[in-house]
Amino acid sequence: MSNEVFAKAPPDELFQLEVDTWTQPYWDAAKDHQLKLPKCGDCQQYCELGASHCRHCRSQNISWVEHSGSGKVYSFTIIRFPVIPSLQDSVPYVPAVIELDGVDGLKLISNVVDAPLSEIEIGSAVSLRWHDREDGVSLPRFTLAK
Amino acid sequence: MKIAKQAAVVGIGATPYYRRGESHPQTFNELICKAIINATEDAGLSVKDIDGFSYYSFGTDTGLLMESLGIPEVRYSSMVSGGGGGSVGAVQNAAMAVATGAANVVVVPFCMQQPTGKRYGSIMSQIDPTPDKAFFMAGGLVGPGHFFAMLAKRHMHQYGTRREAFCEVAMSTRENAITRPGARFQKALTKEEYFAGPMIADPLCRYDFCLENDIAGALIITSAERAKDLKQRPAYVLNGEQGGRREWGRSIAWMNMPDEYFASAGHASIAKHLYADVGITAADVDVALLYDHFSPMVVMQLEDYGFCARGEGGAFVEDGNIRFKGGSIPVNTHGGNLSEAYAVGITHMIEGVQQIRGTATNQVKDAEIALVTGGPASLPVSGLLLSR
Ligand SMILES: [Zn+2]
């Protein structure tokens, strides 16, 4: 038997999803469990998530390219203290910045879940794990890669 | 900015420093009015001399202040966008306004007052959801500390920075608060207490977080010409800078900063312009009032402002360099946001002026140049040099 503490996840009620023209494709793809990233159809470089224009060439010809979700932990924190009461049953959880593989350093803010706290490190390889909420929103989360 | 010493801070004022939520039943505008009245009295001016307002971090209603204070005419009213990052940018704006003749006497007022039951520390759970915020809100980032913890963690990874450095920031700042009248914490903090403190958001423990207070403060800025005839020794605005680099951008709300920016305070470009415009270097700064919402961000600002090399902030701090007594660059001599009080930058500005006047509680001997910074935060961030 191990006394290992595992990373939980923040509660669903914490945020309500709002979308606009430039983030809709991301969240629509998430419903189908596809992680899609914005890439410029003109200059072929990755764009900022949610931006209306390609920052490299100002094009609005943004296409959405599927990504495997493999990446590395760029940084993280372990939330141990419930700063608001609704977090009471969710600590400890691990917000993390995930640097996705092969996309010019593009990073996602997400969570590392279902992993022993002691094994989560900067540089740890992670893989995608979808979380489906009751309201129909799906969130990309990550767990330590096998 | 090329208006060195054409404007000066000539008055400072504040309300008492209340625990969060304890300034009621006084109202927000009432507190601001009290701070403004105090600052004009300090300057030897009448409230009716004020003809400009310069705000930051959401500001307040100029018309409403004119009603309460009987200010006859305003010729300048502006606000730096964003939050605490732009705090000292409001002094820069005020200086520009008086140097160009847009206005004669500009006040920079600020008030922080918490409604009972709502805390700034969990502010992200109270903001309206928007499409851009969804990308971080989904990660369960509720308070500013949750975000800055990830910058601190990365700094530790990238440069070998130790928690001992954050501890030294907390302890040295506490020591400065002990003698400071009105400071919220006046009992020495030991290393043992620090390391026994509960971990809130790894690597940040309780003592790495700033206070939350109800405070109003105000600064009065006028031309160097007029400053000569007023009550106090002028604290000249040597330079001010606001903005920052795209690589820092929305910073914690974005987290896509490249390596050299991620584990920083986002102030490197601010420092470059602040110094270069007036031909000085970090070595010419006598005292640094660095926005210390979280102790690791002091370490990173020391690097951005060139007091030590990138990545060496931890060792620099651990060597005692930021101590009021014996340090090479005394930092937050008033006790900072960590131990004196937190009101989004106004307390650092007040201390900067006192250091230049020579009237600070922990007075740096013969201080000629003071650096005051806005918060490491989403752009704009800002820096200010005050001088004799
Ligand atoms: Zn493009």
Coordinates of C-alpha atoms and ligand atoms in Angstrom, one line a residue:
Chain A
M1 CA 0.0 0.0 0.0
S2 CA 1.2 3.5 -0.9
N3 CA 0.5 6.7 1.0
E4 CA 0.9 8.5 -2.3
V5 CA -1.3 11.6 -2.6
F6 CA -2.8 12.0 -6.1
A7 CA -3.6 15.2 -7.9
K8 CA -7.3 15.9 -8.0
A9 CA -9.0 18.4 -10.3
P10 CA -10.7 21.8 -9.8
P11 CA -14.5 21.7 -9.5
D12 CA -16.6 22.2 -12.6
E13 CA -18.6 25.1 -11.0
L14 CA -15.5 27.2 -10.9
F15 CA -15.9 28.6 -14.4
Q16 CA -18.6 29.1 -17.0
L17 CA -17.5 28.9 -20.6
E18 CA -17.9 31.9 -22.8
V19 CA -16.9 31.7 -26.4
D20 CA -16.5 34.1 -29.3
T21 CA -15.8 33.9 -33.0
W22 CA -12.2 33.1 -32.5
T23 CA -12.4 30.6 -29.7
Q24 CA -15.5 28.7 -30.8
P25 CA -13.6 26.3 -33.1
Y26 CA -11.3 25.3 -30.1
W27 CA -14.2 24.5 -27.8
D28 CA -16.3 22.8 -30.5
A29 CA -13.3 20.5 -31.3
A30 CA -12.9 19.8 -27.6
K31 CA -16.5 18.4 -27.5
D32 CA -15.3 15.8 -30.1
H33 CA -12.2 15.2 -27.9
Q34 CA -9.9 16.8 -30.4
L35 CA -7.3 19.3 -29.3
K36 CA -7.1 21.8 -32.2
L37 CA -4.6 24.7 -32.4
P38 CA -4.8 27.8 -34.5
K39 CA -2.4 27.9 -37.5
C40 CA -2.1 30.6 -40.1
G41 CA -3.4 29.4 -43.5
D42 CA -1.2 32.0 -45.2
C43 CA 2.2 32.0 -43.5
Q44 CA 1.8 28.5 -41.9
Q45 CA 2.9 29.6 -38.4
Y46 CA 1.0 28.9 -35.2
C47 CA -1.1 31.7 -34.0
E48 CA -2.1 32.9 -30.5
L49 CA -5.0 30.9 -29.0
G50 CA -8.1 33.1 -29.3
A51 CA -6.6 35.8 -31.4
S52 CA -8.5 37.3 -34.4
H53 CA -5.3 37.7 -36.5
C54 CA -2.1 35.9 -37.1
R55 CA 0.5 37.8 -35.2
H56 CA 3.1 37.0 -37.8
C57 CA 1.4 38.3 -40.9
R58 CA -2.0 39.8 -39.7
S59 CA -3.9 37.3 -41.8
Q60 CA -7.3 36.2 -40.6
N61 CA -7.1 33.0 -42.5
I62 CA -6.8 30.8 -39.4
S63 CA -7.1 27.1 -39.7
W64 CA -7.5 24.7 -36.8
V65 CA -5.0 21.8 -36.7
E66 CA -5.4 18.8 -34.6
H67 CA -2.6 18.0 -32.0
S68 CA -2.0 14.8 -30.2
G69 CA -1.8 16.4 -26.9
S70 CA 1.6 15.1 -26.1
G71 CA 3.8 17.6 -24.3
K72 CA 5.8 18.5 -21.2
V73 CA 5.1 20.2 -17.9
Y74 CA 6.6 23.7 -18.4
S75 CA 5.7 24.8 -14.9
F76 CA 3.1 23.9 -12.3
T77 CA 1.8 24.6 -8.8
I78 CA 0.1 22.5 -6.3
I79 CA -3.0 24.2 -4.8
R80 CA -3.2 22.8 -1.2
F81 CA -5.3 25.6 0.4
P82 CA -8.9 26.1 -0.6
V83 CA -8.9 29.9 -1.0
I84 CA -12.7 29.8 -1.6
P85 CA -15.0 27.3 0.1
S86 CA -16.0 25.5 -3.2
L87 CA -12.4 24.2 -3.5
Q88 CA -12.7 22.3 -0.2
D89 CA -13.1 18.9 -1.8
S90 CA -10.8 19.5 -4.7
V91 CA -7.5 20.1 -3.1
P92 CA -4.8 19.2 -3.8
Y93 CA -5.0 20.0 -7.5
V94 CA -2.3 20.9 -10.0
P95 CA -2.6 23.9 -12.4
A96 CA 0.1 23.5 -15.0
V97 CA 1.5 25.2 -18.0
I98 CA 1.9 22.5 -20.7
E99 CA 4.3 23.0 -23.5
L100 CA 2.9 21.0 -26.4
D101 CA 5.3 19.1 -28.6
G102 CA 6.2 20.4 -32.0
V103 CA 4.3 23.6 -32.1
D104 CA 6.9 26.3 -31.6
G105 CA 6.7 26.4 -27.8
L106 CA 2.9 27.0 -27.7
K107 CA 1.7 26.4 -24.2
L108 CA -1.7 25.6 -22.7
I109 CA -2.8 26.4 -19.1
S110 CA -4.5 23.3 -17.8
N111 CA -4.3 20.7 -15.0
V112 CA -2.2 17.6 -14.4
V113 CA -4.7 15.1 -12.9
D114 CA -4.7 11.6 -11.5
A115 CA -0.9 11.5 -10.9
P116 CA 1.1 11.1 -7.7
L117 CA 2.1 14.6 -6.6
S118 CA 5.6 13.5 -5.9
E119 CA 6.1 12.4 -9.5
I120 CA 5.0 15.7 -11.2
E121 CA 8.0 17.7 -12.2
I122 CA 9.0 20.4 -14.7
G123 CA 9.9 18.5 -17.8
S124 CA 7.6 15.5 -17.1
A125 CA 6.1 14.1 -20.2
V126 CA 2.3 14.3 -20.3
S127 CA -0.6 13.0 -22.4
L128 CA -4.1 14.3 -23.0
R129 CA -7.0 13.2 -20.8
W130 CA -10.4 14.7 -21.6
H131 CA -12.8 15.8 -18.9
D132 CA -16.5 15.9 -20.0
R133 CA -18.7 18.2 -17.9
E134 CA -22.4 17.8 -17.4
D135 CA -23.1 21.1 -19.2
G136 CA -21.5 19.7 -22.4
V137 CA -18.2 21.5 -22.1
S138 CA -15.1 19.3 -22.5
L139 CA -11.8 20.3 -21.1
P140 CA -8.4 19.1 -22.1
R141 CA -6.4 18.0 -19.1
F142 CA -3.2 16.1 -18.8
T143 CA -1.7 13.2 -16.9
L144 CA 1.8 11.8 -16.7
A145 CA 2.6 9.9 -19.8
K146 CA 3.3 6.2 -19.4
Chain B
M1 CA 10.7 60.0 -21.4
K2 CA 12.7 63.1 -21.8
I3 CA 11.3 65.5 -19.1
A4 CA 13.8 64.7 -16.4
K5 CA 13.2 66.9 -13.3
Q6 CA 10.6 69.1 -15.0
A7 CA 8.0 67.8 -12.5
A8 CA 8.1 66.8 -8.9
V9 CA 6.0 65.0 -6.3
V10 CA 5.4 67.8 -3.7
G11 CA 2.7 66.2 -1.5
I12 CA 1.9 62.8 -0.1
G13 CA -1.1 61.8 2.0
A14 CA -2.9 58.7 3.1
T15 CA -5.6 57.4 5.4
P16 CA -4.7 55.0 8.3
Y17 CA -3.8 51.6 7.0
Y18 CA -6.8 49.4 7.9
R19 CA -7.2 45.7 8.0
R20 CA -9.2 44.5 5.0
G21 CA -12.8 45.4 5.3
E22 CA -12.3 47.5 8.4
S23 CA -12.5 51.0 6.9
H24 CA -16.3 50.8 6.8
P25 CA -18.6 52.7 7.2
Q26 CA -16.4 55.2 5.5
T27 CA -17.0 55.1 1.8
F28 CA -14.6 54.6 -1.1
N29 CA -14.8 58.2 -2.2
E30 CA -14.7 59.5 1.3
L31 CA -11.4 57.7 1.9
I32 CA -9.9 59.1 -1.4
C33 CA -11.0 62.6 -0.4
K34 CA -9.3 62.3 3.0
A35 CA -6.1 61.1 1.3
I36 CA -6.2 64.0 -1.2
I37 CA -6.8 66.6 1.5
N38 CA -3.9 65.2 3.5
A39 CA -1.6 65.3 0.5
T40 CA -2.5 68.9 -0.4
E41 CA -1.9 70.0 3.2
D42 CA 1.4 68.2 3.1
A43 CA 2.4 70.1 0.0
G44 CA 1.2 73.4 1.3
L45 CA -1.4 73.7 -1.4
S46 CA -5.1 74.2 -1.4
V47 CA -7.4 71.4 -2.7
K48 CA -8.7 74.0 -5.0
D49 CA -5.3 74.2 -6.7
I50 CA -5.8 70.7 -8.1
D51 CA -6.6 70.8 -11.8
G52 CA -5.7 67.3 -12.9
F53 CA -6.3 63.7 -12.0
S54 CA -4.1 60.8 -13.0
Y55 CA -5.4 57.3 -12.1
Y56 CA -4.3 53.7 -12.4
S57 CA -5.9 50.3 -11.7
F58 CA -9.5 51.4 -12.6
G59 CA -9.4 54.8 -10.9
T60 CA -12.5 56.6 -9.8
D61 CA -14.9 59.3 -10.9
T62 CA -13.3 62.7 -11.4
G63 CA -16.6 64.5 -11.3
L64 CA -17.6 63.0 -8.1
L65 CA -14.3 64.0 -6.4
M66 CA -14.8 67.5 -7.7
E67 CA -18.2 67.7 -6.1
S68 CA -17.0 66.5 -2.7
L69 CA -13.8 68.6 -2.7
G70 CA -15.0 71.7 -4.4
I71 CA -12.4 71.6 -7.1
P72 CA -13.5 74.4 -9.6
E73 CA -11.9 73.2 -12.9
V74 CA -10.1 70.2 -14.2
R75 CA -7.9 70.3 -17.3
Y76 CA -6.5 66.8 -17.3
S77 CA -7.9 63.5 -16.3
S78 CA -6.4 60.2 -17.5
M79 CA -5.9 56.6 -16.4
V80 CA -3.2 54.0 -17.1
S81 CA -4.9 50.8 -18.4
G82 CA -4.6 47.5 -16.7
G83 CA -4.2 46.8 -13.0
G84 CA -1.3 47.2 -10.5
G85 CA 1.3 46.9 -13.3
G86 CA 0.6 50.4 -14.3
S87 CA 0.6 52.0 -10.8
V88 CA 3.6 54.3 -11.1
G89 CA 2.7 55.0 -14.7
A90 CA 0.1 57.3 -13.2
V91 CA 2.9 59.5 -11.8
Q92 CA 4.6 59.5 -15.2
N93 CA 1.3 60.7 -16.7
A94 CA 1.0 63.4 -14.1
A95 CA 4.6 64.5 -14.7
M96 CA 3.9 64.7 -18.4
A97 CA 0.8 66.7 -17.8
V98 CA 2.5 69.3 -15.7
A99 CA 5.7 69.4 -17.8
T100 CA 3.7 70.1 -21.0
G101 CA 1.4 72.7 -19.2
A102 CA -1.7 70.6 -19.7
A103 CA -2.4 71.1 -16.0
N104 CA -0.7 72.7 -13.1
V105 CA -1.3 70.5 -10.1
V106 CA -2.2 66.9 -10.7
V107 CA -3.2 64.4 -8.1
V108 CA -2.6 60.6 -8.3
P109 CA -5.2 59.1 -5.9
F110 CA -5.7 55.5 -5.2
C111 CA -8.1 53.6 -2.9
M112 CA -8.4 50.0 -2.1
Q113 CA -11.4 49.0 0.0
Q114 CA -12.7 45.5 0.3
P115 CA -16.4 44.8 0.7
T116 CA -16.9 42.4 3.6
G117 CA -16.9 38.8 2.4
K118 CA -15.0 39.4 -0.8
R119 CA -11.3 39.0 -1.0
Y120 CA -8.8 40.2 -3.5
G121 CA -6.9 37.0 -3.0
S122 CA -9.7 35.0 -4.7
I123 CA -10.5 37.7 -7.3
M124 CA -10.4 35.4 -10.3
S125 CA -13.4 33.5 -9.0
Q126 CA -15.4 36.8 -9.0
I127 CA -14.7 38.1 -12.4
D128 CA -17.1 37.7 -15.3
P129 CA -16.2 34.9 -17.6
T130 CA -15.0 36.0 -21.0
P131 CA -13.7 34.0 -24.0
D132 CA -10.1 35.0 -23.4
K133 CA -10.2 34.1 -19.7
A134 CA -11.6 30.7 -20.3
F135 CA -8.2 29.3 -21.1
F136 CA -6.9 30.0 -17.6
M137 CA -10.1 29.8 -15.6
A138 CA -10.5 26.2 -16.8
G139 CA -7.3 25.4 -15.0
G140 CA -8.7 26.3 -11.6
L141 CA -6.5 29.4 -11.1
V142 CA -8.5 31.3 -8.6
G143 CA -6.2 33.8 -6.9
P144 CA -3.2 35.8 -8.2
G145 CA -0.9 33.6 -6.1
H146 CA -1.8 30.6 -8.1
F147 CA -0.5 32.2 -11.2
F148 CA 2.7 33.7 -9.7
A149 CA 3.5 30.4 -8.1
M150 CA 4.1 28.9 -11.6
L151 CA 6.6 31.7 -12.4
A152 CA 8.4 31.1 -9.2
K153 CA 8.5 27.4 -9.8
R154 CA 10.0 27.9 -13.2
H155 CA 12.6 30.4 -11.8
M156 CA 13.6 27.7 -9.3
H157 CA 13.9 25.1 -12.1
Q158 CA 15.7 27.3 -14.5
Y159 CA 18.2 29.0 -12.2
G160 CA 18.3 26.9 -9.1
T161 CA 16.6 29.5 -6.9
R162 CA 15.8 28.2 -3.5
R163 CA 12.9 28.9 -1.1
E164 CA 15.6 30.4 1.2
A165 CA 15.7 33.4 -1.1
F166 CA 11.9 33.9 -0.9
C167 CA 12.3 33.5 2.9
E168 CA 14.9 36.2 3.0
V169 CA 12.7 38.6 1.1
A170 CA 9.9 38.0 3.6
M171 CA 12.2 38.3 6.6
S172 CA 14.1 41.4 5.5
T173 CA 10.8 43.1 4.5
R174 CA 9.4 42.2 7.9
E175 CA 12.4 43.7 9.7
N176 CA 11.8 47.0 7.9
A177 CA 8.1 47.0 9.0
I178 CA 8.9 46.6 12.7
T179 CA 9.9 50.3 13.2
R180 CA 7.3 51.7 10.7
P181 CA 4.3 53.3 12.4
G182 CA 1.1 51.9 11.1
A183 CA 2.6 48.8 9.6
R184 CA 0.3 45.8 9.8
F185 CA 3.1 43.3 10.9
Q186 CA 5.6 44.4 13.5
K187 CA 6.9 41.2 14.9
A188 CA 10.1 39.7 13.5
L189 CA 9.7 36.7 11.2
T190 CA 12.1 33.9 11.7
K191 CA 13.3 31.3 9.2
E192 CA 11.7 28.6 11.3
E193 CA 8.3 30.3 11.2
Y194 CA 8.7 30.9 7.5
F195 CA 9.4 27.2 6.7
A196 CA 6.7 26.1 9.2
G197 CA 4.1 28.3 7.3
P198 CA 1.4 26.4 5.5
M199 CA 2.0 25.8 1.8
I200 CA -0.7 27.7 -0.1
A201 CA 0.3 27.2 -3.8
D202 CA 3.6 25.4 -4.1
P203 CA 6.3 26.9 -3.9
L204 CA 4.4 29.8 -2.2
C205 CA 3.7 29.5 1.5
R206 CA 1.7 31.9 3.7
Y207 CA 4.6 34.3 4.1
D208 CA 5.2 34.8 0.4
F209 CA 1.8 36.4 0.0
C210 CA 1.2 40.1 0.5
L211 CA -1.4 41.5 2.9
E212 CA -4.8 42.8 1.9
N213 CA -5.7 46.2 3.3
D214 CA -8.1 49.1 3.1
I215 CA -6.1 52.2 2.3
A216 CA -6.4 55.4 0.3
G217 CA -3.3 57.4 -0.6
A218 CA -2.5 60.3 -2.9
L219 CA 0.4 62.1 -4.4
I220 CA 0.5 65.7 -5.6
I221 CA 2.6 66.5 -8.7
T222 CA 3.4 69.9 -10.0
S223 CA 6.1 71.6 -12.1
A224 CA 9.7 71.8 -10.8
E225 CA 9.4 75.6 -11.0
R226 CA 6.4 75.7 -8.7
A227 CA 7.8 72.9 -6.5
K228 CA 10.7 75.2 -5.4
D229 CA 8.4 77.4 -3.4
L230 CA 6.4 74.8 -1.7
K231 CA 6.6 73.3 1.8
Q232 CA 8.5 70.1 1.2
R233 CA 11.8 69.2 -0.5
P234 CA 10.7 68.2 -4.0
A235 CA 11.0 64.6 -5.1
Y236 CA 11.7 65.2 -8.8
V237 CA 10.4 62.8 -11.4
L238 CA 13.7 61.8 -13.0
N239 CA 12.0 59.4 -15.4
G240 CA 9.0 57.2 -15.8
E241 CA 8.2 54.4 -18.2
Q242 CA 5.1 52.3 -18.8
G243 CA 4.3 49.5 -21.2
G244 CA 6.4 46.4 -21.8
R245 CA 7.2 43.7 -24.4
R246 CA 4.9 41.5 -26.4
E247 CA 6.8 38.5 -25.1
W248 CA 5.5 39.3 -21.6
G249 CA 2.1 40.5 -22.8
R250 CA -0.8 39.4 -20.7
S251 CA 1.8 37.4 -18.7
I252 CA 0.0 35.3 -16.1
A253 CA -3.3 35.3 -17.9
W254 CA -1.5 34.0 -21.0
M255 CA 1.5 31.9 -19.9
N256 CA 3.0 31.8 -23.4
M257 CA 6.1 33.9 -22.5
P258 CA 9.3 32.4 -23.9
D259 CA 12.0 31.2 -21.5
E260 CA 13.8 34.4 -20.8
Y261 CA 10.6 36.2 -20.0
F262 CA 8.6 33.5 -18.3
A263 CA 10.8 33.4 -15.2
S264 CA 11.0 37.2 -14.9
A265 CA 8.9 40.1 -13.7
G266 CA 8.3 41.5 -17.2
H267 CA 10.1 44.7 -16.4
A268 CA 13.4 44.3 -18.3
S269 CA 12.4 46.7 -21.1
I270 CA 11.0 49.2 -18.5
A271 CA 14.4 49.2 -16.7
K272 CA 16.3 49.7 -20.0
H273 CA 14.5 52.8 -20.9
L274 CA 14.3 54.2 -17.4
Y275 CA 18.0 54.1 -17.0
A276 CA 19.1 54.9 -20.6
D277 CA 17.0 58.0 -21.0
V278 CA 18.7 59.7 -18.1
G279 CA 22.1 58.1 -18.4
I280 CA 22.2 56.1 -15.2
T281 CA 22.6 52.4 -14.3
A282 CA 21.3 50.2 -11.4
A283 CA 24.4 51.2 -9.5
D284 CA 23.1 54.8 -9.2
V285 CA 19.9 53.7 -7.5
D286 CA 20.1 54.2 -3.7
V287 CA 16.8 52.5 -2.7
A288 CA 14.4 50.3 -4.5
L289 CA 10.7 50.1 -3.7
L290 CA 9.7 47.0 -5.6
Y291 CA 6.1 45.9 -5.9
D292 CA 6.0 42.9 -3.7
H293 CA 2.7 41.1 -4.0
F294 CA 4.6 37.9 -3.9
S295 CA 8.1 37.5 -2.6
P296 CA 9.6 35.7 -5.6
M297 CA 8.6 38.6 -7.8
V298 CA 11.0 40.8 -5.8
V299 CA 13.8 38.4 -6.8
M300 CA 12.9 38.6 -10.4
Q301 CA 12.6 42.4 -10.4
L302 CA 16.1 42.7 -9.0
E303 CA 17.2 40.8 -12.1
D304 CA 15.1 42.9 -14.5
Y305 CA 16.3 46.1 -13.0
G306 CA 20.0 45.0 -13.3
F307 CA 20.9 44.9 -9.6
C308 CA 22.2 41.4 -10.4
A309 CA 22.5 39.2 -13.5
R310 CA 19.5 37.1 -14.8
G311 CA 19.2 34.0 -12.7
E312 CA 21.3 35.3 -9.9
G313 CA 18.5 37.0 -7.9
G314 CA 18.2 34.1 -5.5
A315 CA 21.9 34.1 -4.4
F316 CA 21.9 37.9 -4.5
V317 CA 19.1 38.1 -2.0
E318 CA 20.4 35.3 0.2
D319 CA 23.7 37.2 0.5
G320 CA 21.9 40.0 2.3
N321 CA 22.0 42.5 -0.5
I322 CA 18.4 43.8 -0.1
R323 CA 18.7 44.5 3.7
F324 CA 18.2 48.0 4.9
K325 CA 21.1 47.5 7.2
G326 CA 24.2 46.6 5.3
G327 CA 22.6 45.7 1.9
S328 CA 24.0 46.9 -1.4
I329 CA 20.5 48.0 -2.5
P330 CA 18.0 48.4 0.3
V331 CA 14.6 47.1 -0.8
N332 CA 11.1 48.0 0.5
T333 CA 12.4 50.0 3.5
H334 CA 8.8 50.7 4.5
G335 CA 8.0 47.0 4.9
G336 CA 6.4 46.6 1.5
N337 CA 3.2 44.8 0.6
L338 CA 4.4 41.8 2.5
S339 CA 4.6 43.4 5.9
E340 CA 3.5 47.0 6.0
A341 CA 0.3 47.1 3.9
Y342 CA -1.0 46.4 0.4
A343 CA -2.8 49.0 -1.7
V344 CA -1.8 48.3 -5.2
G345 CA 1.4 50.4 -5.3
I346 CA 0.5 53.6 -3.6
T347 CA 2.4 52.8 -0.4
H348 CA 5.6 52.2 -2.4
M349 CA 5.2 55.6 -4.1
I350 CA 4.8 57.3 -0.7
E351 CA 7.9 55.6 0.6
G352 CA 9.9 56.6 -2.5
V353 CA 9.0 60.3 -1.8
Q354 CA 9.9 60.0 1.9
Q355 CA 13.3 58.5 1.0
I356 CA 14.1 61.4 -1.4
R357 CA 12.9 63.9 1.2
G358 CA 15.1 62.3 3.8
T359 CA 12.2 61.7 6.2
A360 CA 11.7 57.9 5.8
T361 CA 11.5 55.7 8.9
N362 CA 14.3 53.5 7.6
Q363 CA 16.1 56.3 5.9
V364 CA 18.8 55.3 3.4
K365 CA 21.6 57.8 4.1
D366 CA 21.8 60.5 1.5
A367 CA 19.4 58.7 -0.9
E368 CA 19.5 60.6 -4.1
I369 CA 17.7 58.3 -6.5
A370 CA 14.8 56.0 -5.6
L371 CA 13.3 53.4 -7.9
V372 CA 9.6 52.6 -7.5
T373 CA 8.0 49.9 -9.5
G374 CA 4.5 48.8 -10.6
G375 CA 3.4 45.3 -10.2
P376 CA 4.7 42.4 -12.3
A377 CA 1.4 41.8 -14.0
S378 CA -0.3 41.9 -17.4
L379 CA 0.9 44.9 -19.4
P380 CA 1.3 47.7 -19.0
V381 CA 3.9 47.4 -16.3
S382 CA 5.7 50.6 -15.1
G383 CA 8.7 52.0 -13.4
L384 CA 9.6 55.4 -11.9
L385 CA 12.7 57.1 -10.8
L386 CA 12.5 59.8 -8.2
S387 CA 15.5 62.0 -7.4
R388 CA 16.6 65.0 -5.3
Ligands
ZN1 ZN 0.3 34.3 -40.7

